CSV table of C-alpha atoms in Angstrom, one decimal:
chain,number,residue,atom,x,y,z
A,1299,UNK,CA,-22.3,39.8,-97.8
A,1300,UNK,CA,-22.3,42.3,-100.6
A,1301,UNK,CA,-23.3,41.5,-104.2
A,1302,UNK,CA,-20.5,41.5,-106.8
A,1303,UNK,CA,-20.7,41.2,-110.6
A,1304,UNK,CA,-18.9,37.8,-110.5
A,1305,UNK,CA,-21.1,36.3,-107.8
A,1306,UNK,CA,-24.2,37.6,-109.6
A,1307,UNK,CA,-23.2,35.9,-112.8
A,1308,UNK,CA,-22.3,32.7,-111.0
A,1309,UNK,CA,-25.7,32.7,-109.3
A,1310,UNK,CA,-27.5,32.9,-112.7
A,1311,UNK,CA,-25.2,30.2,-114.2
A,1312,UNK,CA,-25.8,28.0,-111.1
A,1313,UNK,CA,-29.6,28.3,-111.7
A,1314,UNK,CA,-29.1,26.8,-115.2
A,1315,UNK,CA,-26.6,24.2,-114.0
A,1316,UNK,CA,-23.9,25.5,-116.2
A,1317,UNK,CA,-20.4,24.5,-115.4
A,1318,UNK,CA,-18.2,27.3,-114.0
A,1319,UNK,CA,-14.4,27.2,-114.0
A,1320,UNK,CA,-12.5,28.1,-110.9
A,1321,UNK,CA,-10.6,31.0,-112.6
A,1322,UNK,CA,-12.9,32.7,-115.0
A,1323,UNK,CA,-12.8,36.4,-115.5
A,1324,UNK,CA,-15.8,38.7,-115.6
A,1325,UNK,CA,-16.1,39.0,-119.4
A,1326,UNK,CA,-16.1,35.2,-119.7
A,1327,UNK,CA,-18.8,34.9,-117.0
A,1328,UNK,CA,-21.0,37.5,-118.8
A,1329,UNK,CA,-20.6,35.7,-122.1
A,1330,UNK,CA,-21.6,32.4,-120.4
A,1331,UNK,CA,-24.7,34.2,-118.9
A,1332,UNK,CA,-25.7,35.5,-122.3
A,1333,UNK,CA,-25.2,32.0,-123.9
A,1334,UNK,CA,-27.3,30.4,-121.1
A,1335,UNK,CA,-30.1,32.9,-121.6
A,1336,UNK,CA,-30.0,32.3,-125.3
A,1337,UNK,CA,-29.7,28.5,-125.2
A,1338,UNK,CA,-32.5,28.1,-122.8
A,1339,UNK,CA,-34.8,30.4,-124.7
A,1340,UNK,CA,-35.2,32.6,-121.6
A,1341,UNK,CA,-37.5,35.5,-122.2
A,1342,UNK,CA,-37.7,37.0,-118.7
A,1343,UNK,CA,-35.0,37.3,-116.1
A,1344,UNK,CA,-36.4,38.0,-112.6
A,1345,UNK,CA,-34.0,39.2,-109.9
A,1346,UNK,CA,-35.5,39.5,-106.4
A,1347,UNK,CA,-34.4,41.5,-103.4
A,1348,UNK,CA,-32.9,44.2,-105.7
A,1349,UNK,CA,-33.1,46.8,-102.9
A,1350,UNK,CA,-30.4,45.0,-101.0
A,1351,UNK,CA,-28.0,46.8,-103.3
A,1352,UNK,CA,-26.5,49.9,-101.6
A,1353,UNK,CA,-25.3,52.7,-103.9
A,1354,UNK,CA,-22.6,53.8,-101.4
A,1355,UNK,CA,-20.7,50.5,-102.0
A,1356,UNK,CA,-18.6,50.3,-105.2
A,1357,UNK,CA,-19.3,46.5,-105.6
A,1358,UNK,CA,-23.0,47.2,-105.5
A,1359,UNK,CA,-22.8,50.0,-108.0
A,1360,UNK,CA,-20.8,47.7,-110.4
A,1361,UNK,CA,-23.4,45.0,-109.9
A,1362,UNK,CA,-26.3,47.3,-110.8
A,1363,UNK,CA,-24.4,48.4,-113.9
A,1364,UNK,CA,-24.0,44.7,-114.8
A,1365,UNK,CA,-27.7,44.1,-114.3
A,1366,UNK,CA,-28.5,47.0,-116.6
A,1367,UNK,CA,-26.2,45.5,-119.2
A,1368,UNK,CA,-28.4,42.4,-119.1
A,1369,UNK,CA,-31.0,44.6,-120.8
A,1370,UNK,CA,-29.0,44.2,-124.0
A,1371,UNK,CA,-29.3,40.4,-123.9
A,1372,UNK,CA,-32.7,40.1,-125.5
A,1373,UNK,CA,-34.5,39.4,-122.3
A,1374,UNK,CA,-37.1,41.3,-120.3
A,1375,UNK,CA,-35.5,42.3,-117.0
A,1376,UNK,CA,-37.7,42.3,-113.9
A,1377,UNK,CA,-36.2,43.7,-110.7
A,1378,UNK,CA,-38.2,43.1,-107.5
A,1379,UNK,CA,-37.7,45.1,-104.3
A,1380,UNK,CA,-39.3,47.1,-101.6
A,1381,UNK,CA,-39.5,50.9,-102.1
A,1382,UNK,CA,-37.3,51.1,-105.1
A,1383,UNK,CA,-37.7,54.8,-105.6
A,1384,UNK,CA,-36.5,55.4,-102.0
A,1385,UNK,CA,-33.6,52.9,-102.2
A,1386,UNK,CA,-31.3,55.1,-104.3
A,1387,UNK,CA,-31.1,52.6,-107.1
A,1388,UNK,CA,-32.4,55.1,-109.6
A,1389,UNK,CA,-29.7,57.5,-108.7
A,1390,UNK,CA,-30.1,60.4,-111.0
A,1391,UNK,CA,-33.0,58.9,-112.9
A,1392,UNK,CA,-35.6,61.3,-114.0
A,1393,UNK,CA,-39.3,60.4,-114.0
A,1394,UNK,CA,-41.1,61.2,-117.3
A,1395,UNK,CA,-44.7,62.1,-116.4
A,1396,UNK,CA,-45.8,61.8,-120.0
A,1397,UNK,CA,-44.8,58.2,-120.3
A,1398,UNK,CA,-44.9,57.2,-116.7
A,1399,UNK,CA,-41.3,55.8,-117.1
A,1400,UNK,CA,-37.9,56.5,-115.7
A,1401,UNK,CA,-35.0,57.7,-117.8
A,1402,UNK,CA,-31.5,56.7,-116.7
A,1403,UNK,CA,-28.5,58.8,-117.3
A,1404,UNK,CA,-25.4,57.4,-119.2
A,1405,UNK,CA,-23.3,55.3,-116.9
A,1406,UNK,CA,-20.0,56.8,-115.6
A,1407,UNK,CA,-18.5,53.3,-115.2
A,1408,UNK,CA,-16.5,51.3,-117.7
A,1409,UNK,CA,-18.3,49.3,-120.3
A,1410,UNK,CA,-19.2,45.8,-119.4
A,1411,UNK,CA,-18.6,43.1,-122.0
A,1412,UNK,CA,-18.4,45.9,-124.6
A,1413,UNK,CA,-21.9,47.1,-123.7
A,1414,UNK,CA,-22.6,50.4,-122.1
A,1415,UNK,CA,-24.3,49.5,-118.9
A,1416,UNK,CA,-27.1,52.0,-119.4
A,1417,UNK,CA,-27.9,54.7,-121.9
A,1418,UNK,CA,-30.0,57.9,-121.7
A,1419,UNK,CA,-32.7,56.4,-123.9
A,1420,UNK,CA,-32.9,53.3,-121.7
A,1421,UNK,CA,-36.2,53.1,-119.9
A,1422,UNK,CA,-38.0,50.8,-117.5
A,1423,UNK,CA,-41.5,50.8,-116.1
A,1424,UNK,CA,-41.9,51.1,-112.3
A,1425,UNK,CA,-44.9,49.1,-111.2
A,1426,UNK,CA,-46.2,49.6,-107.7
A,1427,UNK,CA,-47.6,46.5,-106.0
A,1428,UNK,CA,-49.0,47.8,-102.8
A,1429,UNK,CA,-50.6,45.8,-100.0
A,1430,UNK,CA,-54.4,45.3,-100.1
A,1431,UNK,CA,-56.6,48.0,-98.8
A,1432,UNK,CA,-60.1,47.8,-97.2
A,1433,UNK,CA,-61.5,51.3,-97.6
A,1434,UNK,CA,-63.8,51.0,-100.6
A,1435,UNK,CA,-66.1,48.4,-102.1
A,1436,UNK,CA,-63.8,47.6,-105.0
A,1437,UNK,CA,-60.8,47.2,-102.6
A,1438,UNK,CA,-62.8,44.9,-100.3
A,1439,UNK,CA,-63.8,42.8,-103.4
A,1440,UNK,CA,-60.2,42.5,-104.4
A,1441,UNK,CA,-59.3,41.3,-100.9
A,1442,UNK,CA,-62.1,38.8,-100.8
A,1443,UNK,CA,-61.2,37.5,-104.4
A,1444,UNK,CA,-57.6,36.9,-103.1
A,1445,UNK,CA,-59.0,35.0,-100.1
A,1446,UNK,CA,-61.1,32.9,-102.5
A,1447,UNK,CA,-58.0,31.8,-104.3
A,1448,UNK,CA,-56.5,30.7,-101.0
A,1449,UNK,CA,-59.6,29.1,-99.8
A,1450,UNK,CA,-59.9,26.9,-102.9
A,1451,UNK,CA,-56.5,25.4,-102.2
A,1452,UNK,CA,-57.0,24.6,-98.5
A,1453,UNK,CA,-57.1,20.9,-97.8
A,1454,UNK,CA,-58.5,20.8,-94.3
A,1455,UNK,CA,-60.9,17.9,-93.7
A,1456,UNK,CA,-63.8,20.0,-92.5
A,1457,UNK,CA,-63.1,23.0,-94.7
A,1458,UNK,CA,-66.2,24.5,-96.2
A,1459,UNK,CA,-67.0,27.1,-98.9
A,1460,UNK,CA,-66.9,30.6,-97.4
A,1461,UNK,CA,-64.7,29.5,-94.5
A,1462,UNK,CA,-62.4,32.5,-94.8
A,1463,UNK,CA,-64.5,34.6,-97.3
A,1464,UNK,CA,-67.8,35.0,-95.6
A,1465,UNK,CA,-69.1,36.6,-92.4
A,1466,UNK,CA,-66.6,38.6,-90.5
A,1467,UNK,CA,-63.5,36.5,-91.6
A,1468,UNK,CA,-62.4,38.8,-94.4
A,1469,UNK,CA,-62.4,41.8,-92.1
A,1470,UNK,CA,-60.7,39.8,-89.3
A,1471,UNK,CA,-57.9,38.6,-91.6
A,1472,UNK,CA,-57.4,42.1,-92.9
A,1473,UNK,CA,-57.2,43.5,-89.3
A,1474,UNK,CA,-54.6,40.8,-88.4
A,1475,UNK,CA,-52.4,41.3,-91.5
A,1476,UNK,CA,-53.0,44.9,-92.6
A,1477,UNK,CA,-53.5,43.5,-96.1
A,1478,UNK,CA,-49.9,42.3,-96.4
A,1479,UNK,CA,-49.8,39.1,-98.4
A,1480,UNK,CA,-46.8,37.7,-96.7
A,1481,UNK,CA,-48.3,38.1,-93.2
A,1482,UNK,CA,-51.6,36.6,-94.5
A,1483,UNK,CA,-49.7,33.6,-95.8
A,1484,UNK,CA,-47.9,33.1,-92.5
A,1485,UNK,CA,-51.2,33.4,-90.5
A,1486,UNK,CA,-53.1,30.9,-92.8
A,1487,UNK,CA,-50.2,28.4,-92.8
A,1488,UNK,CA,-49.8,28.4,-89.0
A,1489,UNK,CA,-53.6,28.3,-88.6
A,1490,UNK,CA,-53.9,25.3,-90.8
A,1491,UNK,CA,-51.1,23.5,-88.9
A,1492,UNK,CA,-52.9,24.2,-85.6
A,1493,UNK,CA,-56.3,23.1,-87.1
A,1494,UNK,CA,-54.7,19.8,-88.1
A,1495,UNK,CA,-52.9,19.2,-84.8
A,1496,UNK,CA,-56.0,20.1,-82.8
A,1497,UNK,CA,-58.3,18.0,-84.9
A,1498,UNK,CA,-60.5,21.0,-85.6
A,1499,UNK,CA,-59.7,20.8,-89.3
A,1500,UNK,CA,-61.1,24.2,-90.2
A,1501,UNK,CA,-60.1,27.8,-89.7
A,1502,UNK,CA,-62.2,30.0,-87.3
A,1503,UNK,CA,-61.6,33.3,-85.6
A,1504,UNK,CA,-61.3,31.5,-82.3
A,1505,UNK,CA,-58.5,29.3,-83.6
A,1506,UNK,CA,-56.6,32.1,-85.3
A,1507,UNK,CA,-56.8,34.2,-82.1
A,1508,UNK,CA,-54.3,31.8,-80.6
A,1509,UNK,CA,-51.9,32.2,-83.5
A,1510,UNK,CA,-49.1,34.8,-83.2
A,1511,UNK,CA,-47.8,36.0,-86.6
A,1512,UNK,CA,-44.0,35.6,-86.6
A,1513,UNK,CA,-41.5,35.5,-89.4
A,1514,UNK,CA,-39.1,32.6,-88.9
A,1515,UNK,CA,-36.7,33.8,-91.5
A,1516,UNK,CA,-36.5,37.3,-90.0
A,1517,UNK,CA,-32.8,36.9,-89.3
A,1518,UNK,CA,-32.1,36.5,-93.0
A,1519,UNK,CA,-34.1,39.5,-94.0
A,1520,UNK,CA,-32.7,43.0,-94.6
A,1521,UNK,CA,-34.7,45.4,-92.4
A,1522,UNK,CA,-33.0,48.4,-94.1
A,1523,UNK,CA,-34.4,47.2,-97.5
A,1524,UNK,CA,-37.9,47.1,-96.2
A,1525,UNK,CA,-38.1,43.3,-96.0
A,1526,UNK,CA,-39.5,43.2,-92.5
A,1527,UNK,CA,-43.1,44.3,-92.5
A,1528,UNK,CA,-44.6,45.5,-89.3
A,1529,UNK,CA,-47.0,43.0,-87.8
A,1530,UNK,CA,-50.2,44.7,-86.6
A,1531,UNK,CA,-51.2,44.1,-83.0
A,1532,UNK,CA,-54.2,41.9,-82.5
A,1533,UNK,CA,-57.5,43.8,-82.9
A,1534,UNK,CA,-59.7,44.2,-79.9
A,1535,UNK,CA,-62.2,41.4,-79.7
A,1536,UNK,CA,-65.4,42.3,-81.6
A,1537,UNK,CA,-68.7,41.6,-79.9
A,1538,UNK,CA,-70.1,38.3,-81.1
A,1539,UNK,CA,-73.7,37.9,-82.1
A,1540,UNK,CA,-75.6,36.1,-79.3
A,1541,UNK,CA,-78.3,33.6,-80.1
A,1542,UNK,CA,-81.9,34.6,-79.2
A,1543,UNK,CA,-83.1,33.4,-75.8
A,1544,UNK,CA,-85.8,30.7,-76.5
A,1545,UNK,CA,-86.7,29.9,-72.9
A,1546,UNK,CA,-90.1,31.5,-73.2
A,1547,UNK,CA,-91.0,30.2,-76.6
A,1548,UNK,CA,-94.2,28.2,-77.0
A,1549,UNK,CA,-93.1,24.7,-78.1
A,1550,UNK,CA,-96.6,23.2,-78.1
A,1551,UNK,CA,-98.2,20.8,-75.7
A,1552,UNK,CA,-96.0,18.8,-73.4
A,1553,UNK,CA,-94.9,15.4,-74.7
A,1554,UNK,CA,-95.0,16.4,-78.3
A,1555,UNK,CA,-92.0,16.8,-80.6
A,1556,UNK,CA,-91.1,19.9,-82.4
A,1557,UNK,CA,-92.1,18.2,-85.6
A,1558,UNK,CA,-95.6,17.2,-84.5
A,1559,UNK,CA,-96.3,20.6,-83.0
A,1560,UNK,CA,-96.0,22.3,-86.4
């Protein structure tokens, strides 16, 4: 199902619970969107999955021009997507290395609601939110800090401080997810469910080894828009530290306890 200007407006109005007539033309819908944004004191409008728009489709081009027109409604517009530069959404946009921003050319489409959909001086910041990395000390620290935030919100009965942030767990979780937050979330959620069902009530490498990372909503994701991350294969089992053999240790005279032999 392709996005259309009318359906985009209706989705925004539905979020606000605004009544929508059956036969309302696009200019009226845009006016209603502008009124809802103003009446609710909206400062930021966030639109997700923006890379599902395809610039070879006329409806998608019109929808993108409509979204750019929202920039004139006194809200900060945040568009979220995967690989936006490679998606074609910027079309003939030119990157300005001095400012680190993208300049958009004047729109060739008709004006929307009396507003030019985009202008040469229009700019937006492209912010790259990459996956976590594990190659340097600062990057490892950032990963562990993220794990700390997750750990503090786990409600397993036998959860303990450092359960997923100490020892080999940070590296193990990174190897399983390649630093992708969505895959980490899936692994932790399924692991907690297994920990509860099994009565173990804590997360361990042994427990997580039996959890396969899957994406239950994969059928609703757009692979061409980069919404299906590749799931890393399970890392090879790492050698576990074996306890010291204490058979030949001197435990004191026979019949005494360890406490009395000290």
